[in-house]
C-alpha atoms as an extended CHARMM CRD file, in Angstrom:
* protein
*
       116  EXT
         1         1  UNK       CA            -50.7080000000       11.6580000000       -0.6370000000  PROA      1               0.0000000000
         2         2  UNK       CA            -47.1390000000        9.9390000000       -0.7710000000  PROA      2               0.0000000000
         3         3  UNK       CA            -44.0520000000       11.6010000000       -0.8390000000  PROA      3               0.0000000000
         4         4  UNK       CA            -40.9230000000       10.0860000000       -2.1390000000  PROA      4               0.0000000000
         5         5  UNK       CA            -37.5540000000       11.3970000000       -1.7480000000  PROA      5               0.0000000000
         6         6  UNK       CA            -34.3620000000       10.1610000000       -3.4260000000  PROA      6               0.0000000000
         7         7  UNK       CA            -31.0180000000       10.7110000000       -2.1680000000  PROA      7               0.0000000000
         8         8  UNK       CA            -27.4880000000        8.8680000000       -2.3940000000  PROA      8               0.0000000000
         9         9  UNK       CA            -26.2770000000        9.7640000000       -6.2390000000  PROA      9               0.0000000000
        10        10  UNK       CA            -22.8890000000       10.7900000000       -7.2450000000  PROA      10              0.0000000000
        11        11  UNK       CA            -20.4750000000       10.3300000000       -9.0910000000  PROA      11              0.0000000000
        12        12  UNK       CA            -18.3310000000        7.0510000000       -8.7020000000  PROA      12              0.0000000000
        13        13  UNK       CA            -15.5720000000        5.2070000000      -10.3200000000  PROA      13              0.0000000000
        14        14  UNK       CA            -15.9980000000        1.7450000000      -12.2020000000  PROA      14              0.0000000000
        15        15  UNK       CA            -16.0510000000       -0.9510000000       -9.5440000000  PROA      15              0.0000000000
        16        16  UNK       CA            -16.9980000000        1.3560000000       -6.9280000000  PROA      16              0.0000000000
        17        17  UNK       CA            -20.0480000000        1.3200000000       -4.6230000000  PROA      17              0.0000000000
        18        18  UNK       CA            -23.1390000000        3.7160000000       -3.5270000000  PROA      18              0.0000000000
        19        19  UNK       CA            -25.9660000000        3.6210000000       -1.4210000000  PROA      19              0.0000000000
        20        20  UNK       CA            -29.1960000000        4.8680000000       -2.7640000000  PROA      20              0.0000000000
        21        21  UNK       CA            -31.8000000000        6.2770000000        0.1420000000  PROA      21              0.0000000000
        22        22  UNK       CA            -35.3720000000        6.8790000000       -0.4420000000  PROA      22              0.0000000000
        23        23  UNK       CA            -37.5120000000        8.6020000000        2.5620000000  PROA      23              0.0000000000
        24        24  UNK       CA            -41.0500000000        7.8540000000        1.9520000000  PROA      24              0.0000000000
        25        25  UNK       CA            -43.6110000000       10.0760000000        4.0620000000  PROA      25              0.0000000000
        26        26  UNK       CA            -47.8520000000        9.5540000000        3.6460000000  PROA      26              0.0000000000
        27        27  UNK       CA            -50.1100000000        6.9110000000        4.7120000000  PROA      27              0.0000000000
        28        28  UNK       CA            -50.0070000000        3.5770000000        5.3940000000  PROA      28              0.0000000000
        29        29  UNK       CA            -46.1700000000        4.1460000000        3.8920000000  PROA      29              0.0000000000
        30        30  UNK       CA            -44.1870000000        1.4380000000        5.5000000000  PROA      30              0.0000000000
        31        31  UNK       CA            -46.5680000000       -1.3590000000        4.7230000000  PROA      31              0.0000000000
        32        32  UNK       CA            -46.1040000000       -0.5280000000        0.6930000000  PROA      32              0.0000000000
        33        33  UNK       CA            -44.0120000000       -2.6790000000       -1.3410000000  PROA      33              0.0000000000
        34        34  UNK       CA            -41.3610000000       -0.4730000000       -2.8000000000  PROA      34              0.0000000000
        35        35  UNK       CA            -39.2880000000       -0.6140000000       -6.3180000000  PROA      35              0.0000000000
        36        36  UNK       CA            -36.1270000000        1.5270000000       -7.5450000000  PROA      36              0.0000000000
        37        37  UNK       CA            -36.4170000000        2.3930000000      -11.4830000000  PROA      37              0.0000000000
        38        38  UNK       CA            -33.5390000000        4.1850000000      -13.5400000000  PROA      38              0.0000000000
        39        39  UNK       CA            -33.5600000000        5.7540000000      -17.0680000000  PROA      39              0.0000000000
        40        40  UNK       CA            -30.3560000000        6.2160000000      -18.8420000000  PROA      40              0.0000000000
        41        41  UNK       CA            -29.9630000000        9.3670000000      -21.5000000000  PROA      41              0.0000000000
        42        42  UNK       CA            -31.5820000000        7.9290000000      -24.4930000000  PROA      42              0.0000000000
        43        43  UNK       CA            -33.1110000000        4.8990000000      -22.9750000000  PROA      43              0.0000000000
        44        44  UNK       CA            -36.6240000000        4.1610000000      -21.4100000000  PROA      44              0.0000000000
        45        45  UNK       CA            -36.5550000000        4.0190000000      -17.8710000000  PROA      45              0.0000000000
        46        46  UNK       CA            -36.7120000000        0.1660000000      -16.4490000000  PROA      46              0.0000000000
        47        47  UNK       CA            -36.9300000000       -1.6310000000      -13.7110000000  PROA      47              0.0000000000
        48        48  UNK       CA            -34.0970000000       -2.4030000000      -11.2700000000  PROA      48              0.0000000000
        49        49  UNK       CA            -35.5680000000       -3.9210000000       -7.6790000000  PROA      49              0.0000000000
        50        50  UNK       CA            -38.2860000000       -4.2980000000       -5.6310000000  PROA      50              0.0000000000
        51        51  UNK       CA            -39.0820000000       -5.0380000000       -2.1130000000  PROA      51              0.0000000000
        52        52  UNK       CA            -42.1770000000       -6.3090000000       -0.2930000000  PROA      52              0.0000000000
        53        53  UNK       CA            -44.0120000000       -4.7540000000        2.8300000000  PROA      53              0.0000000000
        54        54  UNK       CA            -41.7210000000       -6.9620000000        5.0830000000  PROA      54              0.0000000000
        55        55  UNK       CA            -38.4030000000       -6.9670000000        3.1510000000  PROA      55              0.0000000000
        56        56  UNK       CA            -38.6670000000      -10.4220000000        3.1240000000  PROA      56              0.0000000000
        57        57  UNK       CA            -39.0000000000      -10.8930000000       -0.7420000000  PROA      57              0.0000000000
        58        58  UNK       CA            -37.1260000000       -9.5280000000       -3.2330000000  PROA      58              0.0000000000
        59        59  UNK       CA            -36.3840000000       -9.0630000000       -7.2410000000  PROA      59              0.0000000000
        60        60  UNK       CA            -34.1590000000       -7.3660000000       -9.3340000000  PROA      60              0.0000000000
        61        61  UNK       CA            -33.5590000000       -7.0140000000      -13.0650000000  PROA      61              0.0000000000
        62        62  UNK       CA            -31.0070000000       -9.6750000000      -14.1920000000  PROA      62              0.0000000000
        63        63  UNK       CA            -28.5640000000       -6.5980000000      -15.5270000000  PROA      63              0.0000000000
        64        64  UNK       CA            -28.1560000000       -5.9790000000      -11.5210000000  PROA      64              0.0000000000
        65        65  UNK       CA            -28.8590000000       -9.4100000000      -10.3550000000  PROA      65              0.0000000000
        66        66  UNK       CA            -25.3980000000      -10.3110000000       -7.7770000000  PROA      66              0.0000000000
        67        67  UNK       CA            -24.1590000000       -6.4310000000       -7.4570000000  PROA      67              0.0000000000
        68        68  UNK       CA            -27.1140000000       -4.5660000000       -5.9490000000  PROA      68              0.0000000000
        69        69  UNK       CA            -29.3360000000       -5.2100000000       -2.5390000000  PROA      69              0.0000000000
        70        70  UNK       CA            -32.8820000000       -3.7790000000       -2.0100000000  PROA      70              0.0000000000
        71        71  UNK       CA            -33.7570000000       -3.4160000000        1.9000000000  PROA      71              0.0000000000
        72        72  UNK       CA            -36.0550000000       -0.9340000000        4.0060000000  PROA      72              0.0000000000
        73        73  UNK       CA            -36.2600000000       -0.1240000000        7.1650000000  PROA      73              0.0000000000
        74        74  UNK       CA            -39.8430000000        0.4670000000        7.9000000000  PROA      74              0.0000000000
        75        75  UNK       CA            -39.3190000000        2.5070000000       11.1190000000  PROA      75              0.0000000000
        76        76  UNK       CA            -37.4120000000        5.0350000000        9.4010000000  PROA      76              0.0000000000
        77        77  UNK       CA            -40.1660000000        5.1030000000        5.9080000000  PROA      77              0.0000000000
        78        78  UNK       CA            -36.9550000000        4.2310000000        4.2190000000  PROA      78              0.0000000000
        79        79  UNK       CA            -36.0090000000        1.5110000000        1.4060000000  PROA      79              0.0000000000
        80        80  UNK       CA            -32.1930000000        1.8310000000       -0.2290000000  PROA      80              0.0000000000
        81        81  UNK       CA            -30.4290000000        0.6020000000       -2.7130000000  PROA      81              0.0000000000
        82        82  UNK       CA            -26.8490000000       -0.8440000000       -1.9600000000  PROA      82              0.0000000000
        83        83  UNK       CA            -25.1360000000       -0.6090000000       -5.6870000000  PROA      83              0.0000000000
        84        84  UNK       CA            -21.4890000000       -2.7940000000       -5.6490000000  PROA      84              0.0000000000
        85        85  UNK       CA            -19.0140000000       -3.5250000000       -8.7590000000  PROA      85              0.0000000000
        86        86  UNK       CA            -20.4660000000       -0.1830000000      -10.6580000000  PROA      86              0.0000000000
        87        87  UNK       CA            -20.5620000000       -0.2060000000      -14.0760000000  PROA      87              0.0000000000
        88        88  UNK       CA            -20.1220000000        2.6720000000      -16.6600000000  PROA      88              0.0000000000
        89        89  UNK       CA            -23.6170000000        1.5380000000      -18.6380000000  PROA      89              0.0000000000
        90        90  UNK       CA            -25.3980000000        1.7040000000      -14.1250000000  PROA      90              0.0000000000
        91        91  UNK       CA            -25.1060000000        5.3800000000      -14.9580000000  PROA      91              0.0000000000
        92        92  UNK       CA            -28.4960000000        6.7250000000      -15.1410000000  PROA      92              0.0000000000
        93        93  UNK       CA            -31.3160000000        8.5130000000      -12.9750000000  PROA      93              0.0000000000
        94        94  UNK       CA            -32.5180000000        6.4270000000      -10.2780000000  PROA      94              0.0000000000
        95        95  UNK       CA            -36.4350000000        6.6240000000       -8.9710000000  PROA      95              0.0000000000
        96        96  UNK       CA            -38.0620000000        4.6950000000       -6.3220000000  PROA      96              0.0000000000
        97        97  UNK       CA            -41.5000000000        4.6330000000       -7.0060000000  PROA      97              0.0000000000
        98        98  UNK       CA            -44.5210000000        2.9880000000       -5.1850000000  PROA      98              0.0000000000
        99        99  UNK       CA            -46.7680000000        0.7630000000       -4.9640000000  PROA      99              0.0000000000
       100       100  UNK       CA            -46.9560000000       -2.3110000000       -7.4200000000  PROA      100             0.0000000000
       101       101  UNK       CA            -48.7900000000       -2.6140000000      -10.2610000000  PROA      101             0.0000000000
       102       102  UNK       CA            -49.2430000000        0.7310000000      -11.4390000000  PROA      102             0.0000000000
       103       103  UNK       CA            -47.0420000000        2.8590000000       -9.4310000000  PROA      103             0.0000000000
       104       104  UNK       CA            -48.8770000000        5.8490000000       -8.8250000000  PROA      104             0.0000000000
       105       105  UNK       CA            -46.3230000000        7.3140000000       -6.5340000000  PROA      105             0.0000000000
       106       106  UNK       CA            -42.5470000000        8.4400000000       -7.6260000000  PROA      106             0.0000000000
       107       107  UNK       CA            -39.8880000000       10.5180000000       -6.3390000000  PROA      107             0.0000000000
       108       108  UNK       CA            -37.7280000000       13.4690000000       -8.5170000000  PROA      108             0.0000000000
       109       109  UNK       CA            -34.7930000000       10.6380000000       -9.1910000000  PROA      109             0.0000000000
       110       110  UNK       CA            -30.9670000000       10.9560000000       -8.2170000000  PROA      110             0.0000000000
       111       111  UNK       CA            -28.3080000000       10.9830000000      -10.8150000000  PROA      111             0.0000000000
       112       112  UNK       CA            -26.1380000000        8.2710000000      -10.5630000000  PROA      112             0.0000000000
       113       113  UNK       CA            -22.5240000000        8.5120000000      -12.5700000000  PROA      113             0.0000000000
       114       114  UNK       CA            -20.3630000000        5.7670000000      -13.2360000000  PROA      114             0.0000000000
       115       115  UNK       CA            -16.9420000000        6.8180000000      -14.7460000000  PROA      115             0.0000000000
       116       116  UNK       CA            -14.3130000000        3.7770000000      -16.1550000000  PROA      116             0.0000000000
């Protein structure tokens, strides 16, 4: 069993930042790749980053390409997700979910609001 908990979402001007947290407790969790999803009201949920075991590779979706940073901290079970130059269409629910392909294992989500 995995556990995945989100935390970091508010409510945020246009241009402004947050840091999404996401505490992962289970086995073998620090040596999982990691990726943050987000759904929007209306809109299927899609990808956003990812991070290897190491958090030595990364990718993110090209609408957050330059503005957002994956990292972890494996001695803490914890990946985040540093979100600069917010936009109103970043608002959405953010997940981190685990591990690539299939991820089996997600967390509730944090609301994330972007206001202009």
């Amino acid at each position: 069993q995995v556990q995945l908990v989100e935390s970091g979402g508010g409510s945020v001007q246009a241009g402004g930042s947050l840091r999404l947290s996401c505490a992962a407790s289970g086995r073998t969790v620090s040596s999982y790749a990691m990726g943050w999803f987000r759904q929007a009201p209306g809109k299927e949920r899609e990808f956003v980053a990812s991070i290897n075991w190491s958090g030595t590779n990364t990718y993110y979706a090209d609408s957050v390409k330059g503005r957002f940073t994956i990292s972890r901290v494996n001695a803490k079970n914890t990946v985040y997700l540093q979100m600069n130059s917010l936009k109103p269409e970043d608002t959405a629910v953010y997940y981190c979910a685990t591990p690539p392909p299939n991820y089996d294992y997600w967390g509730r989500g944090t609301q994330v609001t972007v206001s202009s």
